[in-house]
Amino acid sequence: MIIYLHGYDSTSPGNHEKVLQLQFIDEDVRFVNYSTLHPKHDMQHLLKEVHKLVQESNDSEPLICGVGLGGFWSERIGFLCGIKQVVFNPNLNPEHNMQGRIDRPEEYEDIATKCVEQFRTKNKGQCLVILSREDEIRDNQATADELAPFYEVVWDETQTHKFKKISHHLQAMKAFKQQA
C-alpha cells in the first residue's frame, strides 16, 4: 500500500497523475486529502487516517509519500506511524514560506517543537528524498543539506517543484519500499 499526500494545491490534476504512476509500484494507492489551512487540525486528521489505513492493510511494508507540503507531512506522519516515507521537494519550513496562504502558519512551528525531539535521528534511513534541480519555488540545495545526514537524497535534473513526472524514480521507490 502507498499512501499519497498532496501538496498545497489539493485540486491539481497532477495529483491524479501521480497516483496513477504510483500504481506501477503497488496497485493499492490511497489518496488522503487534508485542508492545508489549519496545521494542527491537519496533523490530527492525517495521523488518524494514516494510522487507520496502516492497521487495515495487509501490506507489511506500507509507504507514505508526498510532494511539497505533502512531503512535510509524509516525513512526520510516516515517522509517527512507523512507516517508510518518500518525499519529493518537501517544504521543510511552511511556517516561514506559507505566510498569507494559510490561517495559522505559526502552528507549524508549534508542531515542530511538540514533535519527538531529534526525530530525524530516530527516523534515519526511513525516508527517501527526491529533489528537483529545477524547483522554481524552493532552494533544494538547502533542503539536501538539512536532510542528507539522515536520508538518501536523489536529484532529478528535469522536474519542477510540483514534480509532474515521478516515473523516473518508481524503481528506486519500489526498491526502497521492499528494503528491509
PDB file of C-alpha atoms in Angstrom:
ATOM      1  CA  MET A   1       0.000   0.000   0.000  1.00  0.00           C
ATOM      2  CA  ILE A   2       1.161   3.501  -0.811  1.00  0.00           C
ATOM      3  CA  ILE A   3      -0.452   6.483   0.901  1.00  0.00           C
ATOM      4  CA  TYR A   4      -0.208   9.677  -1.142  1.00  0.00           C
ATOM      5  CA  LEU A   5      -0.433  13.155   0.406  1.00  0.00           C
ATOM      6  CA  HIS A   6      -0.977  16.081  -1.952  1.00  0.00           C
ATOM      7  CA  GLY A   7       0.893  19.369  -1.652  1.00  0.00           C
ATOM      8  CA  TYR A   8      -0.634  22.768  -1.010  1.00  0.00           C
ATOM      9  CA  ASP A   9      -2.695  22.563  -4.220  1.00  0.00           C
ATOM     10  CA  SER A  10      -5.026  19.680  -3.410  1.00  0.00           C
ATOM     11  CA  THR A  11      -7.074  20.097  -6.604  1.00  0.00           C
ATOM     12  CA  SER A  12      -4.182  19.933  -9.061  1.00  0.00           C
ATOM     13  CA  PRO A  13      -4.744  17.339 -11.824  1.00  0.00           C
ATOM     14  CA  GLY A  14      -1.108  16.351 -11.203  1.00  0.00           C
ATOM     15  CA  ASN A  15      -2.216  14.569  -8.032  1.00  0.00           C
ATOM     16  CA  HIS A  16      -4.286  12.102 -10.034  1.00  0.00           C
ATOM     17  CA  GLU A  17      -1.379  11.582 -12.432  1.00  0.00           C
ATOM     18  CA  LYS A  18       0.971  10.800  -9.543  1.00  0.00           C
ATOM     19  CA  VAL A  19      -1.487   8.297  -8.069  1.00  0.00           C
ATOM     20  CA  LEU A  20      -1.670   6.548 -11.458  1.00  0.00           C
ATOM     21  CA  GLN A  21       2.128   6.468 -11.674  1.00  0.00           C
ATOM     22  CA  LEU A  22       2.414   5.077  -8.137  1.00  0.00           C
ATOM     23  CA  GLN A  23       0.127   2.200  -9.117  1.00  0.00           C
ATOM     24  CA  PHE A  24       3.028   0.806 -11.155  1.00  0.00           C
ATOM     25  CA  ILE A  25       4.740   0.076  -7.823  1.00  0.00           C
ATOM     26  CA  ASP A  26       1.674  -1.033  -5.872  1.00  0.00           C
ATOM     27  CA  GLU A  27      -1.902  -1.231  -7.138  1.00  0.00           C
ATOM     28  CA  ASP A  28      -3.177  -0.188  -3.690  1.00  0.00           C
ATOM     29  CA  VAL A  29      -2.597   3.585  -3.641  1.00  0.00           C
ATOM     30  CA  ARG A  30      -4.609   5.650  -1.160  1.00  0.00           C
ATOM     31  CA  PHE A  31      -5.072   9.398  -1.613  1.00  0.00           C
ATOM     32  CA  VAL A  32      -5.541  11.197   1.693  1.00  0.00           C
ATOM     33  CA  ASN A  33      -6.936  14.719   1.493  1.00  0.00           C
ATOM     34  CA  TYR A  34      -6.425  17.379   4.164  1.00  0.00           C
ATOM     35  CA  SER A  35      -7.331  21.065   4.400  1.00  0.00           C
ATOM     36  CA  THR A  36      -3.831  22.685   4.152  1.00  0.00           C
ATOM     37  CA  LEU A  37      -5.217  25.677   6.063  1.00  0.00           C
ATOM     38  CA  HIS A  38      -5.174  24.553   9.702  1.00  0.00           C
ATOM     39  CA  PRO A  39      -1.949  22.675  10.543  1.00  0.00           C
ATOM     40  CA  LYS A  40      -2.914  21.315  13.986  1.00  0.00           C
ATOM     41  CA  HIS A  41      -6.206  20.001  12.616  1.00  0.00           C
ATOM     42  CA  ASP A  42      -4.398  18.610   9.561  1.00  0.00           C
ATOM     43  CA  MET A  43      -1.893  16.771  11.745  1.00  0.00           C
ATOM     44  CA  GLN A  44      -4.610  15.211  13.886  1.00  0.00           C
ATOM     45  CA  HIS A  45      -6.627  14.234  10.798  1.00  0.00           C
ATOM     46  CA  LEU A  46      -3.614  12.798   8.950  1.00  0.00           C
ATOM     47  CA  LEU A  47      -2.422  10.809  11.964  1.00  0.00           C
ATOM     48  CA  LYS A  48      -5.873   9.294  12.403  1.00  0.00           C
ATOM     49  CA  GLU A  49      -6.362   8.484   8.699  1.00  0.00           C
ATOM     50  CA  VAL A  50      -2.879   7.082   8.076  1.00  0.00           C
ATOM     51  CA  HIS A  51      -2.933   5.005  11.268  1.00  0.00           C
ATOM     52  CA  LYS A  52      -6.309   3.573  10.238  1.00  0.00           C
ATOM     53  CA  LEU A  53      -5.068   2.728   6.718  1.00  0.00           C
ATOM     54  CA  VAL A  54      -1.913   1.051   8.066  1.00  0.00           C
ATOM     55  CA  GLN A  55      -3.946  -1.008  10.557  1.00  0.00           C
ATOM     56  CA  GLU A  56      -6.409  -2.131   7.858  1.00  0.00           C
ATOM     57  CA  SER A  57      -3.704  -3.044   5.343  1.00  0.00           C
ATOM     58  CA  ASN A  58      -2.196  -6.477   4.824  1.00  0.00           C
ATOM     59  CA  ASP A  59       0.965  -4.852   3.437  1.00  0.00           C
ATOM     60  CA  SER A  60       3.934  -5.491   5.739  1.00  0.00           C
ATOM     61  CA  GLU A  61       5.820  -2.566   4.145  1.00  0.00           C
ATOM     62  CA  PRO A  62       3.373   0.317   3.554  1.00  0.00           C
ATOM     63  CA  LEU A  63       4.816   3.565   2.247  1.00  0.00           C
ATOM     64  CA  ILE A  64       3.715   7.187   2.537  1.00  0.00           C
ATOM     65  CA  CYS A  65       4.756   9.805   0.010  1.00  0.00           C
ATOM     66  CA  GLY A  66       4.049  13.415  -0.797  1.00  0.00           C
ATOM     67  CA  VAL A  67       5.178  16.443  -2.766  1.00  0.00           C
ATOM     68  CA  GLY A  68       5.927  19.903  -1.301  1.00  0.00           C
ATOM     69  CA  LEU A  69       3.702  20.401   1.741  1.00  0.00           C
ATOM     70  CA  GLY A  70       2.682  16.738   1.370  1.00  0.00           C
ATOM     71  CA  GLY A  71       6.369  15.897   1.796  1.00  0.00           C
ATOM     72  CA  PHE A  72       6.461  17.867   5.055  1.00  0.00           C
ATOM     73  CA  TRP A  73       3.546  15.800   6.354  1.00  0.00           C
ATOM     74  CA  SER A  74       4.734  12.475   4.896  1.00  0.00           C
ATOM     75  CA  GLU A  75       8.031  12.668   6.765  1.00  0.00           C
ATOM     76  CA  ARG A  76       6.381  13.410  10.117  1.00  0.00           C
ATOM     77  CA  ILE A  77       3.255  11.281   9.862  1.00  0.00           C
ATOM     78  CA  GLY A  78       5.245   8.368   8.418  1.00  0.00           C
ATOM     79  CA  PHE A  79       7.670   8.571  11.327  1.00  0.00           C
ATOM     80  CA  LEU A  80       4.871   8.738  13.910  1.00  0.00           C
ATOM     81  CA  CYS A  81       3.029   5.810  12.268  1.00  0.00           C
ATOM     82  CA  GLY A  82       6.209   3.738  11.869  1.00  0.00           C
ATOM     83  CA  ILE A  83       6.213   3.509   8.065  1.00  0.00           C
ATOM     84  CA  LYS A  84       8.754   4.461   5.405  1.00  0.00           C
ATOM     85  CA  GLN A  85       8.462   7.770   3.607  1.00  0.00           C
ATOM     86  CA  VAL A  86       9.313   9.148   0.156  1.00  0.00           C
ATOM     87  CA  VAL A  87       9.281  12.923  -0.156  1.00  0.00           C
ATOM     88  CA  PHE A  88       9.507  14.986  -3.342  1.00  0.00           C
ATOM     89  CA  ASN A  89      10.699  18.590  -2.964  1.00  0.00           C
ATOM     90  CA  PRO A  90       9.469  18.746   0.645  1.00  0.00           C
ATOM     91  CA  ASN A  91       8.541  22.087   2.164  1.00  0.00           C
ATOM     92  CA  LEU A  92      10.583  21.917   5.369  1.00  0.00           C
ATOM     93  CA  ASN A  93       9.580  25.331   6.734  1.00  0.00           C
ATOM     94  CA  PRO A  94       5.935  26.115   5.944  1.00  0.00           C
ATOM     95  CA  GLU A  95       5.772  28.386   8.999  1.00  0.00           C
ATOM     96  CA  HIS A  96       8.078  30.792   7.112  1.00  0.00           C
ATOM     97  CA  ASN A  97       7.135  30.394   3.467  1.00  0.00           C
ATOM     98  CA  MET A  98       3.360  29.951   3.661  1.00  0.00           C
ATOM     99  CA  GLN A  99       2.624  33.277   5.366  1.00  0.00           C
ATOM    100  CA  GLY A 100      -0.566  34.703   3.871  1.00  0.00           C
ATOM    101  CA  ARG A 101      -1.572  31.377   2.296  1.00  0.00           C
ATOM    102  CA  ILE A 102      -2.751  29.595   5.448  1.00  0.00           C
ATOM    103  CA  ASP A 103      -4.624  30.831   8.502  1.00  0.00           C
ATOM    104  CA  ARG A 104      -2.148  29.816  11.204  1.00  0.00           C
ATOM    105  CA  PRO A 105       1.408  29.342   9.890  1.00  0.00           C
ATOM    106  CA  GLU A 106       2.752  29.566  13.432  1.00  0.00           C
ATOM    107  CA  GLU A 107       1.115  26.205  14.156  1.00  0.00           C
ATOM    108  CA  TYR A 108       3.790  24.516  12.025  1.00  0.00           C
ATOM    109  CA  GLU A 109       6.455  25.878  14.361  1.00  0.00           C
ATOM    110  CA  ASP A 110       4.438  24.623  17.333  1.00  0.00           C
ATOM    111  CA  ILE A 111       4.150  21.188  15.685  1.00  0.00           C
ATOM    112  CA  ALA A 112       7.924  21.106  15.155  1.00  0.00           C
ATOM    113  CA  THR A 113       8.624  21.843  18.826  1.00  0.00           C
ATOM    114  CA  LYS A 114       5.989  19.374  20.047  1.00  0.00           C
ATOM    115  CA  CYS A 115       7.184  16.564  17.760  1.00  0.00           C
ATOM    116  CA  VAL A 116       9.606  13.949  19.052  1.00  0.00           C
ATOM    117  CA  GLU A 117      12.988  15.524  19.832  1.00  0.00           C
ATOM    118  CA  GLN A 118      15.548  14.832  17.113  1.00  0.00           C
ATOM    119  CA  PHE A 119      13.010  12.769  15.195  1.00  0.00           C
ATOM    120  CA  ARG A 120      15.211  12.678  12.091  1.00  0.00           C
ATOM    121  CA  THR A 121      17.943  10.917  14.047  1.00  0.00           C
ATOM    122  CA  LYS A 122      15.367   8.323  15.141  1.00  0.00           C
ATOM    123  CA  ASN A 123      13.962   8.149  11.585  1.00  0.00           C
ATOM    124  CA  LYS A 124      17.400   7.776   9.945  1.00  0.00           C
ATOM    125  CA  GLY A 125      17.263   5.700   6.759  1.00  0.00           C
ATOM    126  CA  GLN A 126      13.457   5.516   6.753  1.00  0.00           C
ATOM    127  CA  CYS A 127      12.889   8.324   4.247  1.00  0.00           C
ATOM    128  CA  LEU A 128      13.925   8.669   0.601  1.00  0.00           C
ATOM    129  CA  VAL A 129      14.265  12.297  -0.520  1.00  0.00           C
ATOM    130  CA  ILE A 130      13.886  13.186  -4.197  1.00  0.00           C
ATOM    131  CA  LEU A 131      14.776  16.757  -5.095  1.00  0.00           C
ATOM    132  CA  SER A 132      14.468  18.675  -8.326  1.00  0.00           C
ATOM    133  CA  ARG A 133      17.330  20.841  -9.514  1.00  0.00           C
ATOM    134  CA  GLU A 134      14.728  22.853 -11.479  1.00  0.00           C
ATOM    135  CA  ASP A 135      12.496  23.655  -8.477  1.00  0.00           C
ATOM    136  CA  GLU A 136      11.326  27.215  -9.075  1.00  0.00           C
ATOM    137  CA  ILE A 137       9.898  27.624  -5.569  1.00  0.00           C
ATOM    138  CA  ARG A 138      12.356  26.125  -3.033  1.00  0.00           C
ATOM    139  CA  ASP A 139      16.127  26.123  -2.603  1.00  0.00           C
ATOM    140  CA  ASN A 140      16.599  22.387  -2.774  1.00  0.00           C
ATOM    141  CA  GLN A 141      20.323  22.570  -2.040  1.00  0.00           C
ATOM    142  CA  ALA A 142      19.389  23.879   1.424  1.00  0.00           C
ATOM    143  CA  THR A 143      16.860  21.030   1.731  1.00  0.00           C
ATOM    144  CA  ALA A 144      19.519  18.491   0.720  1.00  0.00           C
ATOM    145  CA  ASP A 145      21.985  19.956   3.221  1.00  0.00           C
ATOM    146  CA  GLU A 146      19.410  19.623   6.010  1.00  0.00           C
ATOM    147  CA  LEU A 147      18.219  16.095   5.157  1.00  0.00           C
ATOM    148  CA  ALA A 148      21.335  14.351   3.747  1.00  0.00           C
ATOM    149  CA  PRO A 149      22.789  13.479   7.172  1.00  0.00           C
ATOM    150  CA  PHE A 150      19.681  11.353   7.829  1.00  0.00           C
ATOM    151  CA  TYR A 151      18.285  10.173   4.490  1.00  0.00           C
ATOM    152  CA  GLU A 152      19.328   9.190   0.989  1.00  0.00           C
ATOM    153  CA  VAL A 153      18.932  12.159  -1.369  1.00  0.00           C
ATOM    154  CA  VAL A 154      18.314  11.618  -5.094  1.00  0.00           C
ATOM    155  CA  TRP A 155      18.490  14.511  -7.557  1.00  0.00           C
ATOM    156  CA  ASP A 156      16.210  14.924 -10.561  1.00  0.00           C
ATOM    157  CA  GLU A 157      17.558  17.078 -13.382  1.00  0.00           C
ATOM    158  CA  THR A 158      14.303  17.980 -15.183  1.00  0.00           C
ATOM    159  CA  GLN A 159      11.220  18.194 -12.949  1.00  0.00           C
ATOM    160  CA  THR A 160       9.908  21.411 -11.410  1.00  0.00           C
ATOM    161  CA  HIS A 161       8.506  21.952  -7.907  1.00  0.00           C
ATOM    162  CA  LYS A 162       5.218  20.099  -8.457  1.00  0.00           C
ATOM    163  CA  PHE A 163       7.123  17.087  -9.812  1.00  0.00           C
ATOM    164  CA  LYS A 164       4.624  16.159 -12.520  1.00  0.00           C
ATOM    165  CA  LYS A 165       6.500  13.013 -13.607  1.00  0.00           C
ATOM    166  CA  ILE A 166       7.724  10.732 -10.865  1.00  0.00           C
ATOM    167  CA  SER A 167       8.094   7.779 -13.267  1.00  0.00           C
ATOM    168  CA  HIS A 168      11.914   8.057 -13.404  1.00  0.00           C
ATOM    169  CA  HIS A 169      12.017   7.322  -9.686  1.00  0.00           C
ATOM    170  CA  LEU A 170       9.496   4.485  -9.423  1.00  0.00           C
ATOM    171  CA  GLN A 171      12.095   1.703  -9.421  1.00  0.00           C
ATOM    172  CA  ALA A 172      14.092   3.415  -6.662  1.00  0.00           C
ATOM    173  CA  MET A 173      10.871   3.862  -4.680  1.00  0.00           C
ATOM    174  CA  LYS A 174       9.931   0.207  -5.179  1.00  0.00           C
ATOM    175  CA  ALA A 175      13.375  -0.955  -4.026  1.00  0.00           C
ATOM    176  CA  PHE A 176      13.218   1.384  -1.017  1.00  0.00           C
ATOM    177  CA  LYS A 177       9.729   0.117  -0.112  1.00  0.00           C
ATOM    178  CA  GLN A 178      10.870  -3.518  -0.224  1.00  0.00           C
ATOM    179  CA  GLN A 179      14.179  -2.934   1.515  1.00  0.00           C
ATOM    180  CA  ALA A 180      14.396  -4.498   4.971  1.00  0.00           C
TER     181      ALA A 180
END
